[in-house]
XYZ file of C-alpha atoms in Angstrom:
232
model
C -8.087 -40.485 44.499
C -6.819 -37.984 41.910
C -3.437 -38.538 40.306
C -1.169 -35.487 40.337
C 2.051 -35.408 38.351
C 4.649 -32.795 39.298
C 7.765 -32.170 37.253
C 10.961 -31.023 38.937
C 9.716 -32.496 42.189
C 12.937 -33.410 43.947
C 13.651 -30.021 45.520
C 12.514 -26.437 45.978
C 9.045 -25.514 44.791
C 8.516 -28.949 43.257
C 9.292 -30.769 46.497
C 6.945 -28.450 48.403
C 4.217 -29.169 45.844
C 4.743 -32.909 46.267
C 4.297 -32.481 50.017
C 1.145 -30.359 49.679
C -0.606 -32.605 47.157
C 0.378 -35.803 48.971
C -1.061 -34.351 52.196
C -4.332 -33.766 50.329
C -4.554 -37.487 49.664
C -3.594 -37.427 45.988
C -1.630 -40.164 44.319
C 1.470 -38.102 43.560
C 4.116 -38.942 40.993
C 7.003 -36.560 40.490
C 9.600 -36.390 37.757
C 13.199 -35.439 38.405
C 16.331 -35.506 36.293
C 19.559 -35.916 38.269
C 19.307 -35.563 42.036
C 18.617 -39.156 43.045
C 19.344 -38.639 46.744
C 16.943 -35.691 46.991
C 14.278 -37.594 45.060
C 14.577 -40.587 47.359
C 14.236 -38.317 50.380
C 11.081 -36.631 49.048
C 9.601 -39.993 48.119
C 10.364 -41.466 51.525
C 8.910 -38.512 53.421
C 5.720 -38.100 51.358
C 4.953 -41.523 49.932
C 5.060 -40.086 46.416
C 6.520 -42.032 43.516
C 9.710 -40.688 41.949
C 10.415 -41.152 38.234
C 13.767 -40.163 36.740
C 13.067 -38.337 33.484
C 14.456 -35.393 31.512
C 11.358 -33.428 30.519
C 13.106 -32.124 27.405
C 13.324 -35.700 26.060
C 10.004 -36.372 24.326
C 10.428 -40.147 24.157
C 11.425 -40.377 27.812
C 8.412 -38.299 28.859
C 6.043 -40.434 26.790
C 7.454 -43.593 28.369
C 7.126 -42.149 31.875
C 3.496 -41.142 31.390
C 2.661 -44.516 29.896
C 3.798 -46.106 33.157
C 2.015 -43.504 35.297
C -1.352 -43.939 33.595
C -4.220 -41.415 33.508
C -3.490 -38.045 35.088
C -5.923 -35.636 36.752
C -3.578 -32.755 37.593
C -0.354 -31.860 35.807
C 2.022 -29.405 37.492
C 4.715 -28.324 35.018
C 7.310 -27.047 37.452
C 10.636 -28.233 35.966
C 12.853 -25.323 35.051
C 16.413 -24.055 34.892
C 17.864 -20.559 34.867
C 20.924 -18.706 33.623
C 22.395 -15.445 34.874
C 24.606 -13.411 32.594
C 24.722 -10.968 29.738
C 22.947 -12.079 26.572
C 26.004 -11.006 24.580
C 28.046 -13.592 26.483
C 25.555 -16.461 26.147
C 26.317 -19.380 23.856
C 23.720 -21.047 21.659
C 23.832 -24.310 23.608
C 22.822 -22.588 26.837
C 20.007 -20.696 25.092
C 18.679 -23.910 23.532
C 18.866 -25.826 26.803
C 16.821 -23.170 28.607
C 14.061 -23.391 26.012
C 14.268 -27.194 25.856
C 13.593 -27.550 29.580
C 11.453 -24.507 30.383
C 9.199 -24.500 27.314
C 9.578 -27.726 25.353
C 9.359 -29.640 28.632
C 5.831 -28.322 29.112
C 4.924 -29.243 25.539
C 6.210 -32.785 26.070
C 4.376 -33.310 29.356
C 1.096 -31.777 28.224
C 1.203 -33.870 25.054
C 1.761 -37.036 27.086
C -1.064 -36.273 29.518
C -3.520 -35.112 26.859
C -5.060 -38.462 25.817
C -6.329 -39.085 29.357
C -7.577 -35.510 29.703
C -9.502 -35.683 26.439
C -10.962 -39.081 27.252
C -12.460 -37.888 30.540
C -13.173 -34.299 29.423
C -11.578 -32.996 32.580
C -8.150 -32.097 33.886
C -6.067 -29.314 35.366
C -2.711 -28.076 34.096
C -0.597 -25.615 36.048
C 2.509 -24.100 34.532
C 5.240 -22.242 36.369
C 6.500 -18.954 34.967
C 8.195 -16.171 36.932
C 7.652 -12.507 37.625
C 10.568 -12.025 35.202
C 8.401 -13.598 32.526
C 5.984 -10.744 33.146
C 8.378 -7.790 33.342
C 11.822 -9.075 32.281
C 15.078 -9.034 34.206
C 18.472 -7.632 33.291
C 21.101 -10.375 32.890
C 18.321 -12.961 32.734
C 17.105 -12.264 29.204
C 16.924 -15.883 28.058
C 15.284 -17.043 31.285
C 12.794 -14.170 31.073
C 12.077 -15.100 27.451
C 11.304 -18.707 28.356
C 9.045 -17.667 31.196
C 7.247 -15.167 28.969
C 6.685 -18.005 26.524
C 5.201 -20.091 29.340
C 2.631 -17.377 30.021
C 1.658 -17.134 26.350
C 1.437 -20.921 26.087
C -0.772 -21.066 29.185
C -3.243 -18.540 27.823
C -3.381 -20.182 24.401
C -3.886 -23.654 25.851
C -6.638 -22.392 28.143
C -8.561 -21.201 25.091
C -7.789 -24.335 23.109
C -8.591 -26.869 25.818
C -11.397 -25.116 27.688
C -14.153 -26.600 25.477
C -12.817 -30.046 26.403
C -13.198 -29.373 30.117
C -9.494 -28.845 30.746
C -8.299 -25.841 32.755
C -4.855 -24.295 32.309
C -3.418 -21.732 34.715
C -0.011 -20.367 35.619
C 1.799 -19.329 38.770
C 4.457 -16.634 38.436
C 6.657 -16.721 41.538
C 8.704 -13.770 42.709
C 11.788 -14.110 44.891
C 11.422 -17.582 46.379
C 14.091 -18.844 48.753
C 15.201 -21.975 46.898
C 18.527 -23.324 45.637
C 18.304 -20.820 42.778
C 18.872 -18.040 45.311
C 21.946 -19.670 46.823
C 24.332 -17.554 44.743
C 22.489 -14.295 45.301
C 24.129 -11.848 47.679
C 22.221 -11.933 51.002
C 22.138 -8.116 50.978
C 20.394 -8.184 47.601
C 17.830 -10.644 48.929
C 17.301 -8.455 51.978
C 16.784 -5.387 49.782
C 14.256 -7.250 47.637
C 12.374 -8.353 50.739
C 12.270 -4.750 51.919
C 10.895 -3.656 48.535
C 8.154 -6.313 48.693
C 4.834 -5.068 50.108
C 4.441 -8.323 52.037
C 7.719 -7.527 53.796
C 9.537 -10.762 53.004
C 10.696 -13.074 50.268
C 8.650 -16.136 49.457
C 9.017 -19.791 50.374
C 8.436 -22.890 48.235
C 5.371 -23.582 50.377
C 3.843 -20.267 49.354
C 3.935 -21.329 45.716
C 2.771 -24.883 46.399
C -0.290 -23.595 48.265
C -1.099 -21.304 45.335
C -0.917 -24.292 43.001
C -3.337 -26.226 45.182
C -5.767 -23.311 45.234
C -5.780 -23.185 41.437
C -6.477 -26.908 41.227
C -9.566 -26.360 43.394
C -10.752 -23.230 41.550
C -13.052 -24.794 38.967
C -14.088 -21.519 37.291
C -10.568 -20.155 36.830
C -8.593 -20.796 33.651
C -6.096 -18.916 31.521
C -4.898 -16.843 34.479
C -1.452 -15.916 35.760
C -1.299 -15.859 39.557
C 1.582 -13.747 40.818
C 3.064 -15.329 43.926
C 5.460 -12.505 44.661
C 4.277 -10.737 47.800
C 3.290 -7.720 45.719
C 6.776 -7.124 44.281
C 5.241 -7.041 40.783
C 1.683 -5.744 40.609
């Protein structure tokens, strides 16, 4: 039974990933930071184990992975966003975005690495965004973090490939999660209309893409756009 660790697993894309990988028969452990009620609900419904942990805290991540034990699949999904003009952004917000979205991946990969290297196998999936590929106005910092995730994915794929470890990335488009709650419904409708697939995405769409990458043994260093064709 493979062990799959999913960060940011209490809601949205992370919760959908927990459901998909648990249904496959994996031993699933998911990390979450604050939403205890949501985490308990996901754990109860899927049988997955919830671990409260801020992925930006290196010591906390190391302690969590020590309890989890060897990992087969690592899904680095935890992420936060910020909407607003760069000229109005304070340094604390900028740093927090990079701490969670980029440093969080570094912390989790570092913690999982000893087991990966010992077995000469493993699969890492990072989560970027279509804005990490093309950039978004009023989301400069978020776009920058997600662009960094793509670069990190490609570099790690080259670095870890000789050790039997695959690293891939999913880059979601407009996915109907809590992050879209503040978006004007008319804007969401317009984006769906501009999407070749004719709709916006769901968390399940991304979770299924993650599962397909775990199974694709000859794919590494790739960015899979899960955006319905919005960015091609």
